[in-house]
Coordinates of C-alpha atoms in Angstrom, one line a residue:
M1 CA -99.3 -213.3 -132.9
R2 CA -101.8 -213.3 -130.0
T3 CA -104.5 -214.3 -132.4
L4 CA -102.4 -217.2 -133.7
K5 CA -101.7 -218.4 -130.1
R6 CA -105.4 -218.2 -129.2
R7 CA -106.1 -220.4 -132.2
V8 CA -103.2 -222.9 -131.8
L9 CA -103.1 -223.5 -128.1
P10 CA -106.7 -224.8 -127.6
L11 CA -106.2 -227.1 -130.6
L12 CA -103.0 -228.5 -129.2
A13 CA -104.6 -229.0 -125.8
V14 CA -107.5 -230.9 -127.3
V15 CA -105.1 -233.1 -129.3
F16 CA -103.0 -234.1 -126.3
L17 CA -106.1 -234.7 -124.1
L18 CA -107.4 -237.0 -126.8
C19 CA -104.1 -238.7 -127.1
G20 CA -103.9 -239.4 -123.4
A21 CA -107.5 -240.6 -123.2
L22 CA -107.2 -243.0 -126.1
S23 CA -103.7 -244.4 -125.5
V24 CA -104.4 -245.9 -122.0
T25 CA -104.3 -249.4 -123.7
A26 CA -100.9 -248.7 -125.3
F27 CA -99.2 -251.6 -123.5
A28 CA -102.0 -254.1 -123.4
A29 CA -101.5 -257.6 -124.7
G30 CA -103.9 -260.4 -125.7
E31 CA -103.6 -264.1 -126.7
D32 CA -103.2 -263.1 -130.3
P33 CA -100.7 -260.2 -130.3
T34 CA -102.1 -258.8 -133.6
E35 CA -105.7 -258.7 -132.3
A36 CA -105.1 -256.8 -129.1
T37 CA -105.6 -253.0 -129.1
G38 CA -102.3 -251.4 -128.3
T39 CA -100.2 -254.3 -129.3
K40 CA -96.5 -253.8 -129.9
M41 CA -96.2 -256.9 -132.0
I42 CA -95.9 -256.8 -135.8
E43 CA -95.8 -259.6 -138.4
C44 CA -92.4 -261.2 -138.8
P45 CA -90.8 -260.0 -142.1
D46 CA -89.0 -263.3 -142.5
C47 CA -91.7 -265.8 -142.2
G48 CA -95.0 -263.9 -141.8
A49 CA -97.7 -265.3 -139.6
A50 CA -96.7 -268.9 -140.3
G51 CA -93.8 -268.9 -137.8
I52 CA -91.7 -271.2 -139.9
V53 CA -89.3 -271.0 -142.8
L54 CA -87.8 -273.6 -145.1
S55 CA -84.1 -274.5 -144.9
E56 CA -82.0 -275.0 -148.0
E57 CA -82.9 -278.7 -147.8
G58 CA -86.6 -277.8 -147.9
E59 CA -87.3 -278.7 -144.3
A60 CA -89.5 -276.6 -142.0
V61 CA -87.4 -274.8 -139.3
S62 CA -88.3 -272.3 -136.7
C63 CA -87.7 -268.7 -137.6
D64 CA -84.9 -267.1 -135.6
A65 CA -86.5 -263.7 -135.7
C66 CA -89.8 -264.6 -134.1
G67 CA -89.0 -267.9 -132.4
G68 CA -91.8 -269.6 -134.2
S69 CA -94.6 -267.3 -133.2
G70 CA -94.8 -265.4 -136.5
Y71 CA -94.5 -262.1 -134.8
V72 CA -91.7 -259.8 -133.7
E73 CA -91.8 -256.8 -131.3
S74 CA -92.3 -253.4 -132.9
P75 CA -89.5 -251.0 -132.3
T76 CA -92.0 -248.4 -131.0
R77 CA -94.3 -248.5 -128.0
F78 CA -96.7 -246.2 -129.8
F79 CA -97.6 -248.9 -132.4
N80 CA -101.3 -249.5 -132.8
T81 CA -102.4 -246.6 -130.5
F82 CA -104.1 -243.3 -131.0
W83 CA -100.6 -241.7 -131.1
S84 CA -100.2 -243.3 -134.6
L85 CA -102.7 -240.8 -135.9
L86 CA -100.9 -237.8 -134.3
P87 CA -98.5 -237.0 -137.2
P88 CA -101.3 -236.4 -139.8
I89 CA -103.5 -234.6 -137.2
I90 CA -100.6 -232.2 -136.5
A91 CA -99.8 -231.8 -140.3
I92 CA -103.4 -231.0 -141.1
A93 CA -104.0 -228.6 -138.2
L94 CA -100.8 -226.7 -139.0
A95 CA -101.6 -226.5 -142.7
L96 CA -105.1 -225.1 -142.0
I97 CA -103.8 -222.6 -139.3
T98 CA -100.6 -221.4 -141.0
K99 CA -101.7 -221.7 -144.6
E100 CA -98.2 -223.2 -145.3
V101 CA -98.4 -226.7 -146.6
Y102 CA -94.7 -227.8 -147.1
S103 CA -93.5 -227.0 -143.5
S104 CA -96.7 -228.4 -142.0
L105 CA -96.3 -231.8 -143.8
F106 CA -92.6 -232.0 -142.9
I107 CA -93.4 -231.3 -139.2
G108 CA -96.0 -234.1 -139.3
I109 CA -93.4 -236.4 -140.9
L110 CA -90.9 -235.4 -138.2
V111 CA -93.4 -236.2 -135.4
G112 CA -94.0 -239.6 -136.9
G113 CA -90.2 -240.3 -137.0
L114 CA -89.9 -239.2 -133.3
L115 CA -92.7 -241.5 -132.2
Y116 CA -91.4 -244.5 -134.2
S117 CA -87.8 -244.1 -132.9
N118 CA -88.9 -243.4 -129.3
F119 CA -87.5 -239.9 -129.6
S120 CA -83.9 -241.1 -130.6
F121 CA -82.3 -238.4 -132.7
E122 CA -80.3 -240.6 -135.0
A123 CA -83.1 -243.1 -135.5
T124 CA -85.6 -240.3 -136.2
V125 CA -83.4 -238.9 -139.0
L126 CA -82.8 -242.3 -140.5
H127 CA -86.5 -243.2 -140.4
V128 CA -87.7 -239.9 -141.8
F129 CA -85.4 -239.9 -144.8
N130 CA -84.7 -243.6 -145.5
S131 CA -88.1 -245.1 -144.6
G132 CA -90.1 -242.0 -145.4
I133 CA -89.0 -239.6 -148.1
V134 CA -86.5 -241.8 -150.0
A135 CA -88.7 -244.9 -149.8
S136 CA -91.8 -242.9 -151.0
V137 CA -89.9 -241.4 -154.0
T138 CA -88.2 -244.7 -155.0
D139 CA -91.4 -246.7 -154.8
S140 CA -92.2 -247.9 -158.3
Y141 CA -95.9 -247.0 -158.1
N142 CA -95.2 -243.5 -156.8
M143 CA -92.4 -243.0 -159.4
G144 CA -94.8 -243.9 -162.2
I145 CA -97.3 -241.2 -161.0
L146 CA -94.5 -238.6 -160.8
I147 CA -93.4 -239.4 -164.3
F148 CA -97.0 -239.1 -165.4
L149 CA -97.2 -235.7 -163.7
V150 CA -94.0 -234.5 -165.5
I151 CA -95.2 -235.7 -168.9
L152 CA -98.6 -234.0 -168.3
G153 CA -96.8 -230.8 -167.4
A154 CA -94.8 -231.0 -170.6
M155 CA -97.9 -231.6 -172.7
V156 CA -99.7 -228.6 -171.2
C157 CA -96.7 -226.4 -171.9
L158 CA -96.6 -227.7 -175.5
M159 CA -100.3 -227.0 -176.0
N160 CA -99.9 -223.5 -174.6
K161 CA -96.9 -222.7 -176.8
A162 CA -98.5 -224.2 -179.9
G163 CA -101.5 -221.9 -179.4
G164 CA -104.0 -224.7 -178.7
S165 CA -105.1 -223.4 -175.3
A166 CA -105.5 -219.9 -176.7
A167 CA -107.5 -221.1 -179.7
F168 CA -109.7 -223.2 -177.5
G169 CA -110.3 -220.1 -175.3
R170 CA -111.3 -218.1 -178.4
W171 CA -113.7 -220.9 -179.4
A172 CA -115.1 -221.1 -175.9
K173 CA -115.6 -217.3 -175.8
E174 CA -117.8 -217.6 -178.9
H175 CA -119.8 -220.7 -177.8
I176 CA -119.9 -220.6 -174.0
K177 CA -121.5 -217.3 -173.1
S178 CA -122.1 -217.7 -169.3
R179 CA -120.4 -218.6 -166.1
V180 CA -123.0 -221.3 -165.6
G181 CA -122.2 -222.8 -169.0
A182 CA -118.5 -222.8 -168.3
Q183 CA -118.9 -224.5 -165.0
L184 CA -121.4 -227.1 -166.3
T185 CA -119.0 -227.8 -169.2
S186 CA -116.2 -228.5 -166.6
V187 CA -118.5 -230.8 -164.8
L188 CA -119.5 -232.7 -167.9
L189 CA -115.8 -233.1 -168.9
G190 CA -115.0 -234.3 -165.4
V191 CA -117.7 -236.9 -165.5
L192 CA -116.7 -238.1 -169.0
I193 CA -113.0 -238.6 -167.9
F194 CA -113.8 -241.3 -165.3
I195 CA -110.8 -243.6 -165.9
D196 CA -108.6 -242.3 -163.2
D197 CA -108.7 -239.4 -160.7
Y198 CA -105.1 -238.3 -161.3
F199 CA -105.7 -238.2 -165.1
N200 CA -109.1 -236.5 -164.5
C201 CA -107.7 -233.7 -162.4
L202 CA -104.9 -232.7 -164.8
T203 CA -106.7 -233.1 -168.0
V204 CA -109.9 -231.2 -167.0
G205 CA -107.7 -228.5 -165.5
S206 CA -105.6 -228.0 -168.6
V207 CA -108.6 -228.0 -170.9
M208 CA -110.9 -225.8 -168.9
R209 CA -108.6 -223.2 -167.4
P210 CA -108.8 -220.9 -170.5
I211 CA -112.6 -221.3 -170.6
T212 CA -113.2 -220.5 -166.9
D213 CA -110.7 -217.7 -167.0
K214 CA -112.6 -216.0 -169.7
Q215 CA -115.8 -216.2 -167.6
N216 CA -114.0 -214.8 -164.5
I217 CA -114.5 -218.0 -162.5
S218 CA -112.0 -218.2 -159.7
R219 CA -109.3 -220.9 -159.7
A220 CA -110.6 -222.0 -156.3
K221 CA -114.0 -222.8 -157.8
L222 CA -112.4 -224.6 -160.8
A223 CA -110.3 -226.7 -158.3
Y224 CA -113.5 -227.6 -156.4
I225 CA -115.3 -228.7 -159.6
I226 CA -112.2 -230.7 -160.7
D227 CA -111.9 -232.4 -157.2
A228 CA -115.7 -233.1 -157.0
T229 CA -115.6 -234.8 -160.4
A230 CA -112.5 -236.8 -159.8
A231 CA -112.7 -239.3 -156.9
P232 CA -116.5 -239.1 -156.6
V233 CA -117.0 -240.0 -160.3
C234 CA -114.3 -242.7 -160.3
I235 CA -115.8 -244.5 -157.3
I236 CA -119.1 -245.0 -159.1
A237 CA -117.6 -245.8 -162.6
P238 CA -117.2 -249.6 -163.1
I239 CA -114.4 -249.1 -165.6
S240 CA -111.9 -247.1 -163.5
S241 CA -108.7 -247.6 -161.5
W242 CA -110.8 -247.2 -158.4
A243 CA -113.1 -250.1 -159.3
A244 CA -109.9 -252.1 -159.8
A245 CA -108.7 -251.1 -156.3
V246 CA -112.0 -252.0 -154.6
A247 CA -112.1 -255.3 -156.4
A248 CA -108.5 -256.0 -155.2
F249 CA -109.3 -255.2 -151.6
A250 CA -112.4 -257.4 -151.4
E251 CA -112.1 -261.0 -150.3
D252 CA -113.2 -264.2 -152.0
G253 CA -112.8 -262.9 -155.6
Q254 CA -116.1 -261.1 -155.6
G255 CA -114.8 -257.6 -155.6
F256 CA -116.1 -256.4 -159.0
N257 CA -119.6 -257.7 -158.4
L258 CA -119.5 -256.1 -155.0
F259 CA -118.5 -252.8 -156.5
L260 CA -121.4 -252.8 -159.0
R261 CA -123.9 -253.7 -156.3
A262 CA -122.6 -250.9 -154.0
I263 CA -122.9 -248.0 -156.6
P264 CA -126.5 -247.0 -155.8
Y265 CA -125.7 -246.8 -152.1
N266 CA -122.6 -244.6 -152.5
Y267 CA -124.4 -241.6 -151.3
Y268 CA -121.5 -239.2 -150.8
A269 CA -120.3 -239.6 -154.4
L270 CA -123.8 -239.3 -155.9
L271 CA -124.8 -236.4 -153.7
T272 CA -121.6 -234.6 -154.4
I273 CA -122.5 -234.5 -158.1
V274 CA -126.1 -233.5 -157.3
M275 CA -124.9 -230.7 -154.9
M276 CA -122.3 -229.4 -157.4
V277 CA -124.8 -229.2 -160.3
G278 CA -127.5 -227.7 -158.0
M279 CA -125.1 -225.0 -156.7
I280 CA -124.0 -224.0 -160.3
V281 CA -127.6 -223.8 -161.6
M282 CA -128.9 -222.0 -158.5
R283 CA -125.8 -219.8 -158.3
I284 CA -125.2 -220.5 -154.7
E285 CA -121.8 -219.8 -153.1
F286 CA -121.1 -219.8 -149.3
G287 CA -118.1 -219.9 -147.0
P288 CA -114.7 -218.7 -148.2
M289 CA -115.6 -219.6 -151.8
A290 CA -118.1 -216.8 -151.9
R291 CA -115.3 -214.2 -151.3
Y292 CA -113.1 -215.8 -154.0
E293 CA -116.0 -215.8 -156.5
K294 CA -116.9 -212.2 -155.7
N295 CA -113.3 -211.1 -156.3
A296 CA -113.2 -212.9 -159.6
I297 CA -116.5 -211.5 -160.8
E298 CA -116.1 -207.9 -159.6
N299 CA -112.3 -207.4 -159.9
G300 CA -111.2 -210.1 -162.3
D301 CA -108.9 -211.5 -159.6
L302 CA -109.0 -215.2 -160.1
F303 CA -106.7 -216.1 -157.2
S304 CA -107.5 -213.7 -154.3
G305 CA -104.0 -214.3 -153.1
S306 CA -100.9 -216.1 -154.1
N307 CA -100.5 -218.0 -157.4
P308 CA -97.8 -220.6 -157.0
Y309 CA -97.9 -221.3 -160.8
A310 CA -97.4 -217.7 -161.9
G311 CA -94.0 -218.4 -163.4
A312 CA -95.5 -221.2 -165.5
A313 CA -97.8 -219.0 -167.6
D314 CA -96.4 -218.9 -171.1
D315 CA -99.2 -218.7 -173.6
A316 CA -98.8 -218.3 -177.3
P317 CA -99.9 -215.2 -179.2
E318 CA -103.7 -214.9 -179.5
D319 CA -103.8 -215.5 -183.3
K320 CA -101.6 -218.7 -183.2
G321 CA -102.9 -222.3 -183.2
T322 CA -106.2 -224.0 -183.7
V323 CA -108.6 -225.8 -181.5
L324 CA -107.4 -229.1 -182.9
D325 CA -103.9 -228.3 -181.5
L326 CA -105.5 -228.8 -178.0
V327 CA -108.3 -231.3 -178.7
L328 CA -106.3 -233.9 -180.7
P329 CA -103.4 -234.3 -178.1
V330 CA -106.0 -234.6 -175.3
V331 CA -108.0 -237.2 -177.2
V332 CA -104.8 -239.2 -178.0
L333 CA -103.8 -238.9 -174.4
I334 CA -107.1 -240.4 -173.3
I335 CA -106.9 -243.3 -175.8
C336 CA -103.3 -244.1 -175.0
C337 CA -104.0 -244.1 -171.2
V338 CA -106.9 -246.5 -171.7
I339 CA -104.7 -248.8 -173.8
G340 CA -101.9 -248.4 -171.2
M341 CA -104.3 -249.4 -168.4
I342 CA -105.7 -252.5 -170.1
Y343 CA -102.1 -253.4 -171.2
S344 CA -101.0 -253.4 -167.6
G345 CA -103.9 -255.6 -166.7
G346 CA -103.0 -258.3 -169.3
F347 CA -105.5 -257.4 -172.1
F348 CA -103.0 -258.3 -174.8
E349 CA -102.2 -261.6 -173.1
G350 CA -105.8 -262.8 -173.5
E351 CA -107.7 -261.3 -170.6
G352 CA -111.1 -259.7 -171.2
F353 CA -111.5 -255.9 -171.2
I354 CA -113.3 -255.7 -167.9
T355 CA -110.9 -258.2 -166.3
A356 CA -107.9 -256.4 -167.6
F357 CA -109.2 -253.1 -166.3
S358 CA -109.9 -254.7 -162.9
N359 CA -106.3 -256.0 -162.8
S360 CA -104.7 -252.9 -164.2
D361 CA -101.9 -250.9 -162.6
A362 CA -102.8 -247.3 -162.8
S363 CA -99.2 -246.1 -162.3
V364 CA -97.9 -248.2 -165.2
G365 CA -100.9 -247.6 -167.5
L366 CA -100.9 -243.8 -167.1
M367 CA -97.1 -243.5 -167.4
L368 CA -96.9 -245.5 -170.6
G369 CA -100.0 -243.9 -172.1
S370 CA -98.8 -240.4 -171.4
A371 CA -95.4 -241.2 -172.8
F372 CA -96.8 -242.4 -176.1
A373 CA -99.2 -239.4 -176.2
L374 CA -96.2 -237.0 -175.7
V375 CA -94.4 -238.6 -178.6
F376 CA -97.5 -238.2 -180.8
T377 CA -97.8 -234.6 -179.7
L378 CA -94.2 -233.8 -180.6
I379 CA -94.5 -235.4 -184.0
Y380 CA -97.9 -233.7 -184.7
Y381 CA -96.6 -230.3 -183.8
L382 CA -93.5 -230.9 -186.0
I383 CA -95.7 -231.8 -189.0
R384 CA -97.9 -228.8 -188.3
R385 CA -94.8 -226.6 -187.9
S386 CA -96.4 -225.1 -184.8
M387 CA -93.0 -224.5 -183.2
S388 CA -89.4 -225.4 -183.7
F389 CA -87.9 -228.6 -182.4
R390 CA -85.7 -226.6 -180.0
D391 CA -88.8 -224.8 -178.6
M392 CA -90.5 -228.2 -178.1
M393 CA -87.6 -229.6 -176.2
G394 CA -87.6 -226.5 -174.0
C395 CA -91.2 -227.3 -173.0
I396 CA -90.1 -230.5 -171.3
P397 CA -88.1 -228.8 -168.4
E398 CA -90.7 -226.0 -168.3
G399 CA -93.5 -228.6 -167.8
F400 CA -91.4 -230.2 -165.1
K401 CA -91.0 -226.9 -163.3
A402 CA -94.7 -226.3 -163.5
M403 CA -95.4 -229.5 -161.6
V404 CA -92.8 -229.0 -158.9
P405 CA -95.3 -227.7 -156.3
A406 CA -97.5 -230.8 -156.8
I407 CA -94.5 -233.2 -156.8
M408 CA -93.3 -231.7 -153.5
I409 CA -96.6 -231.9 -151.8
L410 CA -97.2 -235.5 -153.1
T411 CA -93.8 -236.6 -151.9
F412 CA -94.4 -235.2 -148.4
A413 CA -97.9 -236.7 -148.3
W414 CA -96.6 -240.1 -149.3
S415 CA -93.9 -239.8 -146.7
L416 CA -96.5 -238.9 -144.0
K417 CA -98.5 -242.0 -144.9
A418 CA -95.3 -244.1 -144.5
M419 CA -95.0 -242.7 -141.0
T420 CA -98.6 -243.6 -140.0
D421 CA -98.1 -247.1 -141.5
S422 CA -94.9 -247.6 -139.5
L423 CA -96.9 -246.7 -136.4
G424 CA -99.7 -249.2 -137.1
A425 CA -102.5 -246.7 -137.5
K426 CA -104.5 -249.1 -139.6
F427 CA -104.5 -251.7 -136.8
F428 CA -105.7 -249.1 -134.3
V429 CA -108.6 -248.2 -136.6
R430 CA -109.3 -251.9 -137.4
D431 CA -109.7 -252.7 -133.7
F432 CA -111.8 -249.6 -133.0
V433 CA -114.2 -250.6 -135.8
R434 CA -114.5 -254.1 -134.5
T435 CA -115.1 -253.2 -130.9
S436 CA -117.8 -250.6 -131.9
A437 CA -119.6 -252.9 -134.2
S438 CA -121.5 -255.1 -131.7
G439 CA -125.1 -254.5 -131.0
V440 CA -125.6 -251.4 -133.2
Q441 CA -126.2 -253.0 -136.6
M442 CA -128.9 -250.4 -137.5
L443 CA -126.3 -247.6 -137.0
L444 CA -123.4 -249.4 -138.6
P445 CA -123.6 -247.7 -142.0
V446 CA -123.3 -244.2 -140.5
I447 CA -120.6 -245.4 -138.1
V448 CA -118.6 -246.9 -140.9
F449 CA -119.1 -243.8 -143.0
A450 CA -117.8 -241.6 -140.2
I451 CA -114.8 -243.8 -139.4
G452 CA -114.0 -243.9 -143.2
C453 CA -114.2 -240.1 -143.3
L454 CA -111.9 -239.6 -140.3
L455 CA -109.3 -242.3 -141.4
A456 CA -109.1 -241.0 -145.0
F457 CA -108.9 -237.4 -143.7
A458 CA -106.1 -238.2 -141.3
T459 CA -104.1 -240.4 -143.7
G460 CA -104.9 -238.7 -147.0
T461 CA -105.6 -242.0 -148.8
S462 CA -108.9 -243.5 -150.0
W463 CA -107.4 -246.7 -151.2
G464 CA -105.7 -247.3 -147.8
T465 CA -109.0 -246.8 -146.2
F466 CA -110.7 -249.3 -148.5
G467 CA -108.0 -251.8 -147.6
I468 CA -108.6 -251.4 -143.9
L469 CA -112.4 -251.2 -143.7
I470 CA -113.7 -253.4 -146.6
P471 CA -112.3 -256.7 -145.2
I472 CA -113.6 -255.8 -141.7
V473 CA -117.1 -255.3 -143.0
Q474 CA -116.9 -258.6 -144.9
N475 CA -115.9 -260.3 -141.7
V476 CA -118.8 -258.7 -139.8
F477 CA -121.5 -259.6 -142.4
S478 CA -122.1 -262.3 -144.9
M479 CA -122.4 -260.8 -148.4
D480 CA -126.0 -262.0 -148.8
N481 CA -127.0 -259.7 -146.0
P482 CA -128.5 -256.5 -147.4
M483 CA -126.8 -254.5 -144.6
A484 CA -123.4 -255.7 -145.9
I485 CA -123.7 -253.9 -149.3
V486 CA -124.8 -250.6 -147.5
C487 CA -121.8 -250.8 -145.2
I488 CA -119.4 -251.6 -148.1
S489 CA -120.8 -248.5 -149.8
A490 CA -120.3 -246.5 -146.6
C491 CA -116.7 -247.6 -146.6
M492 CA -116.2 -246.3 -150.1
A493 CA -118.2 -243.1 -149.5
G494 CA -116.4 -242.3 -146.3
A495 CA -113.0 -242.9 -147.9
V496 CA -113.9 -240.5 -150.8
C497 CA -115.3 -237.9 -148.4
G498 CA -112.2 -237.9 -146.2
D499 CA -110.0 -237.8 -149.2
H500 CA -112.0 -234.9 -150.6
C501 CA -111.6 -232.9 -147.4
S502 CA -108.0 -233.8 -146.6
P503 CA -105.2 -231.3 -147.5
I504 CA -102.7 -234.2 -147.7
S505 CA -104.8 -236.2 -150.1
D506 CA -103.0 -236.8 -153.4
T507 CA -106.3 -236.2 -155.3
T508 CA -106.8 -232.9 -153.6
I509 CA -103.2 -232.0 -154.4
M510 CA -103.8 -233.0 -158.1
A511 CA -106.9 -230.9 -158.3
S512 CA -104.9 -227.9 -157.1
A513 CA -102.3 -228.6 -159.7
G514 CA -104.9 -229.1 -162.4
A515 CA -106.5 -225.7 -161.7
Q516 CA -103.1 -224.1 -160.9
C517 CA -104.6 -222.9 -157.7
D518 CA -102.9 -222.4 -154.3
H519 CA -103.3 -225.7 -152.5
V520 CA -104.4 -224.3 -149.1
N521 CA -106.8 -221.9 -150.8
H522 CA -108.4 -224.9 -152.5
V523 CA -108.7 -226.9 -149.3
S524 CA -110.2 -224.0 -147.2
T525 CA -112.8 -223.1 -149.9
Q526 CA -113.8 -226.7 -150.6
L527 CA -114.1 -227.8 -147.0
P528 CA -117.5 -226.2 -146.2
Y529 CA -119.0 -227.7 -149.4
A530 CA -117.6 -231.2 -148.7
I531 CA -118.8 -231.0 -145.0
T532 CA -122.3 -230.0 -146.1
C533 CA -122.5 -233.0 -148.4
A534 CA -121.0 -235.3 -145.7
V535 CA -123.7 -234.3 -143.2
V536 CA -126.5 -235.0 -145.7
S537 CA -124.8 -238.3 -146.7
G538 CA -124.5 -239.3 -143.0
V539 CA -128.2 -238.7 -142.4
T540 CA -128.9 -240.7 -145.5
Y541 CA -126.8 -243.6 -144.3
L542 CA -128.7 -243.4 -141.0
I543 CA -132.0 -243.6 -142.8
A544 CA -130.7 -246.5 -145.0
G545 CA -129.6 -248.5 -142.0
I546 CA -133.0 -248.1 -140.4
L547 CA -134.8 -249.1 -143.6
V548 CA -132.7 -252.3 -144.1
H549 CA -133.0 -253.1 -140.4
V550 CA -136.8 -253.1 -140.6
G551 CA -136.8 -255.1 -143.8
L552 CA -137.3 -252.4 -146.4
P553 CA -135.0 -252.0 -149.5
G554 CA -132.1 -249.7 -148.7
I555 CA -132.2 -248.2 -152.2
I556 CA -135.0 -246.0 -151.0
G557 CA -132.3 -244.0 -149.2
L558 CA -131.0 -242.6 -152.5
P559 CA -134.1 -240.5 -153.5
I560 CA -134.4 -239.4 -149.9
G561 CA -130.8 -238.3 -149.9
I562 CA -131.2 -236.4 -153.2
A563 CA -134.4 -234.7 -151.8
L564 CA -132.5 -233.7 -148.6
M565 CA -129.6 -232.3 -150.6
L566 CA -131.8 -230.2 -152.8
A567 CA -133.8 -229.0 -149.8
A568 CA -130.5 -228.0 -148.1
L569 CA -129.5 -226.0 -151.2
L570 CA -132.9 -224.3 -151.4
C571 CA -132.6 -223.3 -147.7
M572 CA -129.2 -222.0 -148.3
K573 CA -130.5 -220.0 -151.2
M574 CA -133.2 -218.4 -149.1
V575 CA -130.9 -217.7 -146.2
L576 CA -128.2 -216.0 -148.4
G577 CA -130.8 -214.2 -150.4
Q578 CA -129.4 -211.6 -152.9
K579 CA -125.9 -212.6 -152.1
T580 CA -126.2 -215.6 -154.4
A581 CA -127.7 -213.7 -157.3

């Protein structure tokens, strides 16, 4: 208890000191109420910024809500202040200290409700449940992702009972003879499934778990590989839901071209892949991950602690099923999800493939694609007589139950994001970036990268970070300025880095679910690796900013970054010595 107090009290003291120091402008006002740091004014929900609405006769009349200004006063005095970041800070700190994610997230949500309602009990309860949890669960996009999760859980259960997973494990035992081979296979599969990070996490996890288990690779290490080949791969893949998101956030209709030009400068994503492959080949482990891997190798303990998915294990007998029983449903799932993505983007209404993918709705595409894949899997197993119809129907609620931990964490994470949105966190960050951008152009890439990391870490969303930072960078630079592309890439890299580190990130949660690993264990073991890559990436952005500022091509930063990353791994290898053998 004393140890816990010693760890918690200093952290809380620092948080409150920061809150006090950065919230002195909480009641400031400017000529434009949306531009002033600390503003309590928000856009009028009736008429927007126009300040007028149309009467039934079509005449322009003043809006009663805003009096013609286009803005109404926020119900909270904490809007657009540093206090808006307090809920995620508390949730993240508690999760890392207590190792208990559900209560930590809920406390963060509760703090957000208290700040929004100005500490009114009734208003807090209503905001937490109506505007937070209920609104998050009933959101059409979020609901599509939850349905996709449930269907994936059902398909994994079906593949297990049909013997496909066991058969694939037997095949892997014959063909993949080493831990290095198993890990590199996981990386390769993760790179190949670049369509969407959610789909990547769950598919790679379900396919590779039997292989990595055979080689005594800890579930924490598998979760790291899954997470490191999810968002970092999607953010450099032109045909992915992430490319569509970046294209949507960029202004002037140049988003997709901007995305393509930014790929070589996305140092965090590229260096994450370099670091991951280098660590596997050099057999380097450090931080908490070293202990997990040691337990897996020496004791066969893949979890080194709790396994929240223990009740979901229900494999078929070792002699049942074939490799095709696993591979064919997964291949059909990939094809159906691609078709679902381009369908949601208007491909079958005449749009081109690239345009359709850029305009796709990942939630709709993945939901429809997985639904058709599930129907195919049921029919295929019926024809194969792999199991009875009754047993197949029993797999659907079993798959649902297997995904309950991920669904609960996702729901709370979405609710926490709703709390930060209602407190105007994005406006606070926007103003902070704008005020820190003057006179330091050479340092802007590393500044934008750091702000992107912190924002995505605190809010748990990469896409929200894109939406905030990319338009700001476009306002600061013209797109023909070489520094603009480097800064746009820094936005994306920082967002992915923060998302990679954050325990409330949906991709991090999905990686835990895919590996069937305890979520807090995944976060704590992955954090040192992600921070190492973030430091090297930050140095690389600093170098790139200097290169562009003096007139040299910024692309030179990429080989420098790769060299720095490999040098860091070699130094780590020498420092750890025999421990990495």
